[in-house]
Short mmCIF file of C-alpha atoms in Angstrom, two decimals:
data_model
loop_
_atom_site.label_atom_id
_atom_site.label_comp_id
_atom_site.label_asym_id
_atom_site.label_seq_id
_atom_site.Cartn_x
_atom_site.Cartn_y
_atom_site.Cartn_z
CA UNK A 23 -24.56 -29.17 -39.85
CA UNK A 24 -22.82 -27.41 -42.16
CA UNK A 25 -19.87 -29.74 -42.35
CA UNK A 26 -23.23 -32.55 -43.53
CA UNK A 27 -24.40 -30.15 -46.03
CA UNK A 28 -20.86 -29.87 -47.70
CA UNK A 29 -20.73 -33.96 -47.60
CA UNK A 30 -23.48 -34.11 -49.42
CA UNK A 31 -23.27 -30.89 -51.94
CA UNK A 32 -20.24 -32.97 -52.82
CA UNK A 33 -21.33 -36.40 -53.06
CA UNK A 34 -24.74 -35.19 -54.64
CA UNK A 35 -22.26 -33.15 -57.17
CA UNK A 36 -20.24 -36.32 -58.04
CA UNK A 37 -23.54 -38.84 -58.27
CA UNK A 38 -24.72 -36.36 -61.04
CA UNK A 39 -21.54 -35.58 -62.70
CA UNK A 40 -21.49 -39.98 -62.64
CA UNK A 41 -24.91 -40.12 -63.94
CA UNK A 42 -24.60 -37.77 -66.79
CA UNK A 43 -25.41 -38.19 -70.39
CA UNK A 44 -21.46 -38.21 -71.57
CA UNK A 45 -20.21 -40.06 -68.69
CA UNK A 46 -23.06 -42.58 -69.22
CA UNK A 47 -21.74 -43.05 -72.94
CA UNK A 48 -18.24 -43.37 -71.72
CA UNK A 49 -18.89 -46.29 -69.24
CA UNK A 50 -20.78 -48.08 -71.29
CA UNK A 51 -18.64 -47.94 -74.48
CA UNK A 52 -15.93 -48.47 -72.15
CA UNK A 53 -18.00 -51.62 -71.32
CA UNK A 54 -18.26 -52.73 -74.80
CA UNK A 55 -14.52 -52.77 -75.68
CA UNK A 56 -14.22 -55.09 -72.72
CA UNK A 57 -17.27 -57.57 -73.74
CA UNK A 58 -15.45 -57.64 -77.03
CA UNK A 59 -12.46 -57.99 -75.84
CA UNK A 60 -13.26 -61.41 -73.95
CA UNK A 61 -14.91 -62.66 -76.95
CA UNK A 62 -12.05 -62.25 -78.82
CA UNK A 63 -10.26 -64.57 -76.26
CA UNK A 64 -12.78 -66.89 -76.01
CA UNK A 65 -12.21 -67.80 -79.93
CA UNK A 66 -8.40 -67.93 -79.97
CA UNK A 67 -8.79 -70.47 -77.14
CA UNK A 68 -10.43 -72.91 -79.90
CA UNK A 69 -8.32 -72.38 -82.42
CA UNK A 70 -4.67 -72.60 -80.78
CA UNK A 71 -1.76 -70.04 -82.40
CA UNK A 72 0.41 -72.15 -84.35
CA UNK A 73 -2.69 -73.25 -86.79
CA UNK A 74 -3.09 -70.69 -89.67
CA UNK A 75 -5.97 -68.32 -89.97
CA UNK A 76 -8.94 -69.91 -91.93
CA UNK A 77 -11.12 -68.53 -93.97
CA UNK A 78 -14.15 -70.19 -93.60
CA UNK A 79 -16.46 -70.59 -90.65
CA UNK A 80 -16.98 -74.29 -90.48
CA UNK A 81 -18.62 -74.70 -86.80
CA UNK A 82 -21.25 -71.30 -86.54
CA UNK A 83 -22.85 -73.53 -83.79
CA UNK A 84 -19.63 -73.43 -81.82
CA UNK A 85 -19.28 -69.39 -82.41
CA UNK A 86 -22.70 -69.08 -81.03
CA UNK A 87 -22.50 -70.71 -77.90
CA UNK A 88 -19.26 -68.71 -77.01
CA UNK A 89 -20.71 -65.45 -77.83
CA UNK A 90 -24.01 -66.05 -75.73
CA UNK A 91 -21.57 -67.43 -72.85
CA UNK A 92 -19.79 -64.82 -72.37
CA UNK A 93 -23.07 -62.21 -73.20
CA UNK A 94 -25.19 -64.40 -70.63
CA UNK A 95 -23.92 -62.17 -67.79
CA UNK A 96 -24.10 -59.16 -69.79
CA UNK A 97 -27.21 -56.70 -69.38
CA UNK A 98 -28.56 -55.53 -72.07
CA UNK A 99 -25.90 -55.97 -74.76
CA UNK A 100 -26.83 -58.30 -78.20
CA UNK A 101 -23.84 -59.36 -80.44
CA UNK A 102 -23.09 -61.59 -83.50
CA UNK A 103 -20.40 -61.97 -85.70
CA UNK A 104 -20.19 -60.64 -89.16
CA UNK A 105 -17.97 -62.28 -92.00
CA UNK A 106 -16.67 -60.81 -94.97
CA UNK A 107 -18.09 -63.50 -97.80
CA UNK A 108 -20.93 -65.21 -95.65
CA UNK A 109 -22.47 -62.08 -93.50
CA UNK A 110 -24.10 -61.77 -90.59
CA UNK A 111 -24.31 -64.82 -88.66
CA UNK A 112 -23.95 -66.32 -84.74
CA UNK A 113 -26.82 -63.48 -83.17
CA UNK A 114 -27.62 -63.56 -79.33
CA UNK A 115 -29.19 -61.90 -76.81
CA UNK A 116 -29.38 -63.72 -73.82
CA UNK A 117 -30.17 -60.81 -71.40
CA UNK A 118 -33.63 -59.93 -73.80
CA UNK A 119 -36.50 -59.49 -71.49
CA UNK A 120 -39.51 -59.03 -74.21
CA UNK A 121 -42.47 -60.94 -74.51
CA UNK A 122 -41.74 -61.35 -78.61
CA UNK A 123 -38.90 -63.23 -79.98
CA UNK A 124 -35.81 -61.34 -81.00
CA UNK A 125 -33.77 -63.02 -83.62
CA UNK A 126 -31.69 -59.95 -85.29
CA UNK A 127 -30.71 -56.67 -84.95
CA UNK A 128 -33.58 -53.88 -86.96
CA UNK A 129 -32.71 -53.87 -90.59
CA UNK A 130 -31.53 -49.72 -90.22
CA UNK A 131 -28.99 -51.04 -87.66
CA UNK A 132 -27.39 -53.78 -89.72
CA UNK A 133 -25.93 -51.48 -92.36
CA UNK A 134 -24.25 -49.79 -89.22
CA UNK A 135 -22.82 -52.84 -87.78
CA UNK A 136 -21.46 -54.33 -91.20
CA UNK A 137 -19.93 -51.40 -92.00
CA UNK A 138 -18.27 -51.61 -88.20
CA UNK A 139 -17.32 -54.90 -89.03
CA UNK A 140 -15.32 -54.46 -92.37
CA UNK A 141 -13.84 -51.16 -90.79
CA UNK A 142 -12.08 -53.50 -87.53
CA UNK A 143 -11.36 -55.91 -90.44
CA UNK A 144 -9.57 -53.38 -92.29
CA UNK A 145 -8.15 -51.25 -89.39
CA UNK A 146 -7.29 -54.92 -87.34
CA UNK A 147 -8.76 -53.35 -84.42
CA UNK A 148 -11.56 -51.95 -81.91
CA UNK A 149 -13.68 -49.84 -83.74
CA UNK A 150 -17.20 -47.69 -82.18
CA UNK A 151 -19.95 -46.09 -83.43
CA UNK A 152 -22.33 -43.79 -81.51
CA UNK A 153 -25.69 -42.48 -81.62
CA UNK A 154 -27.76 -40.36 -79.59
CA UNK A 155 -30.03 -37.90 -79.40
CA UNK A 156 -31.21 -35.89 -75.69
CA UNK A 157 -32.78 -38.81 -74.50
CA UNK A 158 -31.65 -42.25 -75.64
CA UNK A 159 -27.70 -43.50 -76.96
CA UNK A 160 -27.09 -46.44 -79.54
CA UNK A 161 -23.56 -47.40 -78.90
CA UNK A 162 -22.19 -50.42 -81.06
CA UNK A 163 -18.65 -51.84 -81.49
CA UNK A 164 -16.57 -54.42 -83.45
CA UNK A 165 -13.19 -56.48 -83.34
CA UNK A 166 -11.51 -58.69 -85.85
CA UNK A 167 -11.57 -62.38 -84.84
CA UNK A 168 -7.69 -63.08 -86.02
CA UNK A 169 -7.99 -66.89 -85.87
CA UNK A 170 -10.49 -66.12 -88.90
CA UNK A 171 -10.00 -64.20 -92.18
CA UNK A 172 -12.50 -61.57 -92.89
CA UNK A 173 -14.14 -62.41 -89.78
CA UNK A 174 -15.44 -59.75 -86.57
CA UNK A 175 -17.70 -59.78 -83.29
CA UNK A 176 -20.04 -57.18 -82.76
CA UNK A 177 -21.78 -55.59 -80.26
CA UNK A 178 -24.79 -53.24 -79.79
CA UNK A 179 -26.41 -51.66 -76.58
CA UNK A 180 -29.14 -49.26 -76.26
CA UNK A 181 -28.78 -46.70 -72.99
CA UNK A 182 -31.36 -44.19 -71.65
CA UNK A 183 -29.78 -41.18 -70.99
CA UNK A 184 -30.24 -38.71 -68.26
CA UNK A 185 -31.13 -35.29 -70.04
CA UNK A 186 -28.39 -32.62 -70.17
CA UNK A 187 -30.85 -30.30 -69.01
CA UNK A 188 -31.49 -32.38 -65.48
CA UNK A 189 -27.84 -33.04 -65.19
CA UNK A 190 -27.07 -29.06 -65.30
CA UNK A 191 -29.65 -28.29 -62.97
CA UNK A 192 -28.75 -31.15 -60.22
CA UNK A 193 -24.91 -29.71 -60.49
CA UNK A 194 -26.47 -26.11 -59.91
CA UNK A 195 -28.63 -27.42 -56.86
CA UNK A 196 -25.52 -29.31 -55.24
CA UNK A 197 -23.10 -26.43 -56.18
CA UNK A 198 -25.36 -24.20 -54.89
CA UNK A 199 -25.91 -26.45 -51.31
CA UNK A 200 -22.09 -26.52 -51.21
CA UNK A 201 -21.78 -22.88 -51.32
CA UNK A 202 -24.57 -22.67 -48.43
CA UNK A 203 -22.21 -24.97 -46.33
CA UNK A 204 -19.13 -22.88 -47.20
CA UNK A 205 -20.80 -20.08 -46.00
CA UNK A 206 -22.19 -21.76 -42.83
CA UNK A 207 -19.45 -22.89 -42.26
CA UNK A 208 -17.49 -19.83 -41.51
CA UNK A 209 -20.24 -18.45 -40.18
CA UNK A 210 -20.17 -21.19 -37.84
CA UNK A 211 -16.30 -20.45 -37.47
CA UNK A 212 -16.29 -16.73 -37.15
CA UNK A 213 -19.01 -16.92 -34.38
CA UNK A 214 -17.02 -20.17 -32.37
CA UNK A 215 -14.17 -17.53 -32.45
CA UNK A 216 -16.40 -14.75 -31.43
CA UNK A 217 -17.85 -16.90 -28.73
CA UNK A 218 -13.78 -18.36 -27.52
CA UNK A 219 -13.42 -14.78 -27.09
CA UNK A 220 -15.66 -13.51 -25.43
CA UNK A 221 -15.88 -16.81 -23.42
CA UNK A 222 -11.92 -16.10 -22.70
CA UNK A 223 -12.78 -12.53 -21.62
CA UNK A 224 -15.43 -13.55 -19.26
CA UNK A 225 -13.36 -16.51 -17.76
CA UNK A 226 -10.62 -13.94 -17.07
CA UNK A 227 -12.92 -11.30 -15.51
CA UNK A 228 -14.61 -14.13 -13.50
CA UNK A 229 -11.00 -15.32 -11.92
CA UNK A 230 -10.84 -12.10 -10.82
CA UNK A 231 -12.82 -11.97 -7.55
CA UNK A 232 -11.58 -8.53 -6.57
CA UNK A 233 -13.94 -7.52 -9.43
CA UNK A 234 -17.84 -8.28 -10.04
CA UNK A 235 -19.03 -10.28 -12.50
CA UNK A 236 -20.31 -9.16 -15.82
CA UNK A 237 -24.12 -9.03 -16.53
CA UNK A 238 -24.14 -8.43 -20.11
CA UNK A 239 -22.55 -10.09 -22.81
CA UNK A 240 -22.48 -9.94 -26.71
CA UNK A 241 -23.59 -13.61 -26.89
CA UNK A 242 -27.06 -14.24 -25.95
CA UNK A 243 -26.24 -17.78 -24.73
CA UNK A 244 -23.83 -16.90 -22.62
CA UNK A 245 -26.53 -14.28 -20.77
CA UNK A 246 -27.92 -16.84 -18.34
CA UNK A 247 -24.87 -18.20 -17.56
CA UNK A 248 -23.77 -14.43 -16.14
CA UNK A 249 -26.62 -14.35 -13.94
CA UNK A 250 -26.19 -17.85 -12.69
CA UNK A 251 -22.42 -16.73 -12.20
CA UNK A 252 -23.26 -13.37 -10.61
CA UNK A 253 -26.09 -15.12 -8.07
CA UNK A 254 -22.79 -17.72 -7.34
CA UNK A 255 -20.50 -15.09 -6.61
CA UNK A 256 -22.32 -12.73 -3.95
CA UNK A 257 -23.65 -16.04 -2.74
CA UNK A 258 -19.64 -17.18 -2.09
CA UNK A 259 -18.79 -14.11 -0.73
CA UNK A 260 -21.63 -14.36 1.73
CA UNK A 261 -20.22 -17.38 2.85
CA UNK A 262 -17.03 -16.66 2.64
CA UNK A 263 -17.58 -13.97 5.20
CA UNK A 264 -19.52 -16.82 7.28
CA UNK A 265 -17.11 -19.02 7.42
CA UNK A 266 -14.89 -15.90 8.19
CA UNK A 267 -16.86 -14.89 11.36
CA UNK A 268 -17.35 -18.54 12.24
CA UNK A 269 -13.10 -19.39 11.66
CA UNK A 270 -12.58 -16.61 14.03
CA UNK A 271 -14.93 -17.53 16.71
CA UNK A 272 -13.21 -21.68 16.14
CA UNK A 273 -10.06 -19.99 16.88
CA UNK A 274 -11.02 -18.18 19.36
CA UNK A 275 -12.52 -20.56 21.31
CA UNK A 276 -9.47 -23.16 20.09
CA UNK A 277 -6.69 -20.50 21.74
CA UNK A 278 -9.08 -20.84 24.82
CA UNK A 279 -9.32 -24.02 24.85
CA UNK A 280 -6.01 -24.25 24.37
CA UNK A 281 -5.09 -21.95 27.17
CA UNK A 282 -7.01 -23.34 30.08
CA UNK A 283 -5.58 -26.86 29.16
CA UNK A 284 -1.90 -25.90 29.77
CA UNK A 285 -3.38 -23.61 32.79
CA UNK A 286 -4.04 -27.12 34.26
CA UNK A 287 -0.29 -27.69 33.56
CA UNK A 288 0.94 -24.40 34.86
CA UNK A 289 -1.08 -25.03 38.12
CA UNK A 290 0.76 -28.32 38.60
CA UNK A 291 4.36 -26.04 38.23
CA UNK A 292 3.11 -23.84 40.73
CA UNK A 293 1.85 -26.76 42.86
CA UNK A 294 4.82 -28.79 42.89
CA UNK A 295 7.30 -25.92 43.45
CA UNK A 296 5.21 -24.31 46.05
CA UNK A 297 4.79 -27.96 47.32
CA UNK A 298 8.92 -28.58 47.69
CA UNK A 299 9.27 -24.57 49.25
CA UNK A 300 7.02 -26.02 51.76
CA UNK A 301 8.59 -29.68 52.41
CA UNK A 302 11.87 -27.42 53.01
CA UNK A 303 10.60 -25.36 55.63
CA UNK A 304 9.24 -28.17 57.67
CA UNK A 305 13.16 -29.50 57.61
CA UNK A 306 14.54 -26.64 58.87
CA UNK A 307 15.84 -27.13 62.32
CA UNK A 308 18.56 -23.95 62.69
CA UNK A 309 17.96 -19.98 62.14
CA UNK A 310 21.06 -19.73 60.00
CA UNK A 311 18.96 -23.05 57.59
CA UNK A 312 15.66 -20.85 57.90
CA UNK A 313 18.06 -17.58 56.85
CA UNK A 314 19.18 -19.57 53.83
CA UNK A 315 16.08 -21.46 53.08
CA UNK A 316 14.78 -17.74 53.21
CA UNK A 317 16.76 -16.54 50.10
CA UNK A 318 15.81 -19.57 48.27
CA UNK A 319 12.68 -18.91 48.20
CA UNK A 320 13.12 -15.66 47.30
CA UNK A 321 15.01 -16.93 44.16
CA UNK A 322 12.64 -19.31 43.76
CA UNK A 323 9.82 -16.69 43.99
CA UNK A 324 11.72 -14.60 41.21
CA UNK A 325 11.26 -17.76 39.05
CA UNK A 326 7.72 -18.66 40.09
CA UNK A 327 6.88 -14.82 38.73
CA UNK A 328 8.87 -15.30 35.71
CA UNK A 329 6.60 -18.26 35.19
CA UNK A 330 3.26 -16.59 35.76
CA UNK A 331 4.44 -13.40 33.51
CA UNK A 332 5.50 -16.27 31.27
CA UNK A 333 1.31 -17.55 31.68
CA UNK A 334 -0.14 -13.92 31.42
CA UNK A 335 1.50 -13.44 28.40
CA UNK A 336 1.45 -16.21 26.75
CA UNK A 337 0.96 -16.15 23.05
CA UNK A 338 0.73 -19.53 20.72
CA UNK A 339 1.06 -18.22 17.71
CA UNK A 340 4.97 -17.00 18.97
CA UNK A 341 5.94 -17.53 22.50
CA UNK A 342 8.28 -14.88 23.98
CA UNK A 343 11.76 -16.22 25.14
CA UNK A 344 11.00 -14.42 28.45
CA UNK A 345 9.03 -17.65 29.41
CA UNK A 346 12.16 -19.91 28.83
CA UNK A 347 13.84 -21.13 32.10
CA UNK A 348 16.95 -23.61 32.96
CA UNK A 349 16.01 -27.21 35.03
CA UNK A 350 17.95 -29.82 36.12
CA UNK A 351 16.00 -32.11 33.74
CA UNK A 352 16.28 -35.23 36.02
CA UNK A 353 15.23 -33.20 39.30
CA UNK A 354 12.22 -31.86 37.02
CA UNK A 355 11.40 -35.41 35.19
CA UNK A 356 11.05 -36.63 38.43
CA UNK A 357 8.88 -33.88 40.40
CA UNK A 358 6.71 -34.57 37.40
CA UNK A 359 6.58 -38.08 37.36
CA UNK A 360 6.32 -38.47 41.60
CA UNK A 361 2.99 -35.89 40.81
CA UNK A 362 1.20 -37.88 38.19
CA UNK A 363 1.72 -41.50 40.23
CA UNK A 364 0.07 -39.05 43.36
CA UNK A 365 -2.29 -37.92 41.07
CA UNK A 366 -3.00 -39.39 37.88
CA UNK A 367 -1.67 -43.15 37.70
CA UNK A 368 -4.42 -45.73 38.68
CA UNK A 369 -3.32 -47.88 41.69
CA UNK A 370 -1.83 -50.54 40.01
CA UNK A 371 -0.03 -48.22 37.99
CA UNK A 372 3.73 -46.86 38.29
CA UNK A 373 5.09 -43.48 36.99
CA UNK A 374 8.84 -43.72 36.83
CA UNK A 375 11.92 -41.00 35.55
CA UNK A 376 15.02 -42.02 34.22
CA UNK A 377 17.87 -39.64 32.78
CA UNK A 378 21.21 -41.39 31.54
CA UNK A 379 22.90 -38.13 31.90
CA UNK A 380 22.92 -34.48 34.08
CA UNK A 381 21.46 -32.41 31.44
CA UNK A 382 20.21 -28.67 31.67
CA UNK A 383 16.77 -28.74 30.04
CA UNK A 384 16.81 -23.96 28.85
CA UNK A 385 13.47 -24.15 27.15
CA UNK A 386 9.52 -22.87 27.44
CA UNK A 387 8.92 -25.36 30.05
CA UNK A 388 5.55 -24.57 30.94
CA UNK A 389 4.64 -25.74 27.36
CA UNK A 390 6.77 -29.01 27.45
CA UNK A 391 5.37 -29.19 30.65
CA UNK A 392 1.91 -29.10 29.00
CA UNK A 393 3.17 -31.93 26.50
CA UNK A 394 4.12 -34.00 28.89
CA UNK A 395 1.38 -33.90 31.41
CA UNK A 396 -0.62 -34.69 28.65
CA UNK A 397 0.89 -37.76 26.92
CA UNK A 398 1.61 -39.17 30.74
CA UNK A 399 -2.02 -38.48 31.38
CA UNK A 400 -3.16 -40.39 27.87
CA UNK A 401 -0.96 -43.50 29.02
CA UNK A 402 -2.27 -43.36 31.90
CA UNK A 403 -5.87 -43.12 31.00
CA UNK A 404 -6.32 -45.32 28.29
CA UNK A 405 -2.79 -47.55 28.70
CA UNK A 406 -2.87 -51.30 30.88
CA UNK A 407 -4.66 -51.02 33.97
CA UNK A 408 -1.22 -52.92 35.71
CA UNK A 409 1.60 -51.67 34.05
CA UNK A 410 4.66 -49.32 34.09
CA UNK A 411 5.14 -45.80 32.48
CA UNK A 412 8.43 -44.55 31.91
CA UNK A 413 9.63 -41.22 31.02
CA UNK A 414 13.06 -41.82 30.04
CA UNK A 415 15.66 -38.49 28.90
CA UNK A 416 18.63 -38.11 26.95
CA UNK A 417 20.63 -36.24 24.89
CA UNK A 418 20.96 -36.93 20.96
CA UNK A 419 22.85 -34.35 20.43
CA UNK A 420 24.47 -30.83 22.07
CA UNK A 421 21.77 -29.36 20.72
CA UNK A 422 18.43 -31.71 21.22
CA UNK A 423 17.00 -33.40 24.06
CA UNK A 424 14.97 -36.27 23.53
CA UNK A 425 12.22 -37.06 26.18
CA UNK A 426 10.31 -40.54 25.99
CA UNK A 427 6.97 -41.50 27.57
CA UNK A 428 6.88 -45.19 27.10
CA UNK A 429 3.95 -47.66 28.18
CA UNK A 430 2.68 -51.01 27.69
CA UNK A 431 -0.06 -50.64 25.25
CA UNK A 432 0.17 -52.98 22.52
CA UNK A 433 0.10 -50.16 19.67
CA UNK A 434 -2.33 -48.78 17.39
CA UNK A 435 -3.62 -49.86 13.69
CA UNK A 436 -1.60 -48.48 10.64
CA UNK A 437 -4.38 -46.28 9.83
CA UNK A 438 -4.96 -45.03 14.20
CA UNK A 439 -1.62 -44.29 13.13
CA UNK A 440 -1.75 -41.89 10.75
CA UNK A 441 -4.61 -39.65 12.57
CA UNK A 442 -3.01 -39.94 15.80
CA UNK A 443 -1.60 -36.11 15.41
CA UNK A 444 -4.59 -34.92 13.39
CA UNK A 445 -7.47 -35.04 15.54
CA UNK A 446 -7.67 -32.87 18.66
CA UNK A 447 -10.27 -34.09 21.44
CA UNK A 448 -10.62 -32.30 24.95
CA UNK A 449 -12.02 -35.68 25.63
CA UNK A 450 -10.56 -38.45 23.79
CA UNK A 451 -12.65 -41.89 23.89
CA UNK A 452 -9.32 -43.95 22.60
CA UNK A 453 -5.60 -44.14 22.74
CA UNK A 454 -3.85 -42.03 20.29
CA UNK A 455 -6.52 -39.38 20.01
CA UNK A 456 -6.18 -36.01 21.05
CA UNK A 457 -2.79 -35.25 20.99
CA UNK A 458 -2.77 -32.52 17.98
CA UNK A 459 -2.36 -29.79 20.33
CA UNK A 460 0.21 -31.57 22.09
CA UNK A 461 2.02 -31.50 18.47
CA UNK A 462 0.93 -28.06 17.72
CA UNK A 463 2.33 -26.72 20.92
CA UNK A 464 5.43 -27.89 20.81
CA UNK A 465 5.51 -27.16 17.13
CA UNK A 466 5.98 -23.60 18.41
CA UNK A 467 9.18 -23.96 20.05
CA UNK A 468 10.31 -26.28 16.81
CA UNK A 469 10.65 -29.24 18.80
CA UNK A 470 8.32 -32.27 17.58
CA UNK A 471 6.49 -35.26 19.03
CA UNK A 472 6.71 -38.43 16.85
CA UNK A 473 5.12 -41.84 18.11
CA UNK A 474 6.38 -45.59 17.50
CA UNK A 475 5.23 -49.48 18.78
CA UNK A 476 7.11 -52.50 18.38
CA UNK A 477 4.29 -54.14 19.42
CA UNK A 478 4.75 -54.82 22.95
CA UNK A 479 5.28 -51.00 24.05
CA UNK A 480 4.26 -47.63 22.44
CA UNK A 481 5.82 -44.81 23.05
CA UNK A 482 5.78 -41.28 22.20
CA UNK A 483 9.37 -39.27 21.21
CA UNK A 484 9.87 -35.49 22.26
CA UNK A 485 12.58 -34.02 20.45
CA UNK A 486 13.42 -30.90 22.31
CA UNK A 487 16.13 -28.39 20.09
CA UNK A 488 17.97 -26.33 22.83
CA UNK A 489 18.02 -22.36 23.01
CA UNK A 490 20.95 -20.89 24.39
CA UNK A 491 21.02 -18.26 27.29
#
């Protein structure tokens, strides 16, 4: 607003500088010497240059329609020539609105323009006259016509002027509307500064949620704003502490959930080792076999505790290295496959084991076995009702084991893809859902779980870092 009043304090300011009484005068003599100066052109293009001057008008007719061509367009200017011997001769005013006819200048005004006329005779140039009083201007002019001796065009125009007394008054008003929208202006600048800074203070107390809120403020527009703010901020905090209590009851009951699936997986350990102790003693034929099968099971007991310590204490967040064991890892791959085609594989379904090599699997096995259980379980669930599943081992490298569970499902979309690690289901409806606690376990012994289809086959790829002793 200010900015608008300043616009137009300064084009109000120039208007009446434009419309005043001297400026008025200027344009319009200015005007004159111009509309003279085409008449004198006009002429000389009758009477070429090389001809010598005359000094007798022999064709007025001719000087008259050239003087009310080029005064046709002309408002409110009247002209005529003047010549030394004959007088005053050629007048026109085309642009003459009155009712009366108009065929000369007033008698008081001819005396002026005659002695114009022998003056721009004598000087060989523009010469002016003007005469005003406070509300009205006379301004006349006159040029020698060369092509002529003793010969000159005049002109006369009569202007209303604007009185000095209005002009002053209209510069006052507009200097003095300028001067408002100066000073509104900075006002309007010193309180946008104000208002930055405060508005800077309140943005930096308001990061700060350690802190509360301000409720009072120098700016009164920025007072509702605080209280909106304030009524945000306990209203956060009372849900953050929500979502607080409700986070730790989700991971609560995740860490459960968590822990009675591999408990299904730990059961199975126990099962199939308790399940071979047993096989053994039915083979035994000899005391000395029975004395020896004896102290294997005692070892084997040792490792069966060292397993259920291993359970009791089991943490996810950071597994102890107390629950990491040594296994043959194609004696174990196998024990686990022969228990999911008893157990888990449909009837037209086989569970098979392959290792390349005689590796030493020294890891947390009761959470690989977890992993595996449950990606052989998956397969096995939601793979080809006839088909073959194959958990196939090797070594990379010294240090990483690589574990495969390959079946024949035909693979997943590019986009089942990409959420087949993200969503965790106790239940999954679909192949490749469920698994992100299979990755999240195993996560926690830094080994990883990657899938891949070439379209015929999926399979999913444990890499399994080794630990030494």
């Amino acid at each position: 607003m200010a900015i608008a009043f300043v616009a137009i304090a300064v084009i109000g300011f120039s208007f009446a500088l434009s419309q005043s009484a001297q400026q008025t005068v200027d344009n319009r003599q200015l005007h004159l010497f111009e509309t003279c100066g085409a008449i004198q052109s006009e002429i000389q293009q009758l009477f070429p240059n090389e001809e010598e001057t005359q000094t007798r008008v022999n064709n007025p007719e001719l000087f008259q329609q050239q003087l009310t061509r080029v005064l046709s367009s002309q408002e409110g200017i009247e002209g005529g020539l003047w010549h030394l011997d004959s007088g005053f001769f050629g007048y026109t005013f085309p642009s003459y609105r009155g009712s009366d006819i108009k065929r000369d200048t007033p008698e008081t005004e001819r005396t002026l323009l005659a002695a114009l006329s022998l003056r721009a005779i004598e000087q060989g140039g523009l010469v002016e006259s003007v005469q005003r009083d406070n509300n009205m201007a006379v301004l006349a002019v006159a040029c020698p016509i060369t092509t002529h001796e003793g010969l000159s065009a005049w002109l006369i125009q009569r202007s209303s002027l604007v009185p000095t007394a209005s002009t002053i008054t209209n510069v006052i008003l507009f200097a003095l509307l300028a001067i408002g929208g100066v000073v509104m202006y900075l006002k309007s600048l010193a309180f946008e500064r104000r208002w930055y800074l405060e508005r800077d203070k309140l943005v930096k107390q308001g990061d700060d949620e350690t802190q509360p809120v301000p409720v009072t403020s120098n700016i009164n527009e920025v007072q509702p704003l605080l209280m909106l703010l304030y009524q945000a901020r306990q209203k956060n905090i009372n849900l953050e502490q929500t979502i607080a209590a409700l986070e730790a009851k989700l991971a609560r009951t995740s860490d459960l959930s968590a822990v009675a699936r591999i408990a299904a997986s730990f059961a199975k350990e126990l099962s199939k080792r308790l399940e071979q102790t047993k096989n053994n003693f039915l083979a035994l034929s000899t005391e000395q076999q029975r004395i020896d099968q004896l102290n294997h099971v005692a070892a084997e007991l040792d490792r069966i505790n060292t397993l259920v310590v291993c359970y009791e204490n089991l943490d996810l967040a950071a597994p102890s290295s107390q629950g990491y064991e040594r296994e043959n890892l194609a004696d174990w791959l196998d024990h686990i496959a022969n228990y999911h085609q008893d157990r888990t594989a449909k009837d037209t379904q086989t569970i098979t084991a392959v290792c390349t090599e005689q590796l030493a699997l020294h890891s947390h096995l009761l959470l690989i076995r977890f992993a595996l259980d449950t990606l052989i379980g998956h397969a096995a669930t939601f793979g080809p009702d006839r088909g073959e599943i194959l958990i196939k081992a090797g070594s990379t490298d010294d240090k990483t084991i690589t574990v495969e569970v390959i079946d024949e499902h035909n693979g997943l979309s590019a986009q089942q893809e990409r959420r087949v690690f993200r969503d965790d289901d106790v239940l999954p409806e679909a192949y490749g859902q469920g698994l992100k606690l299979v990755r999240d376990t195993l996560a926690i012994i830094h080994a990883t779980v990657s899938y891949e289809s070439d379209g015929e086959n999926s399979r999913f790829i444990l890499q399994i870092p080794m630990t030494s002793e």
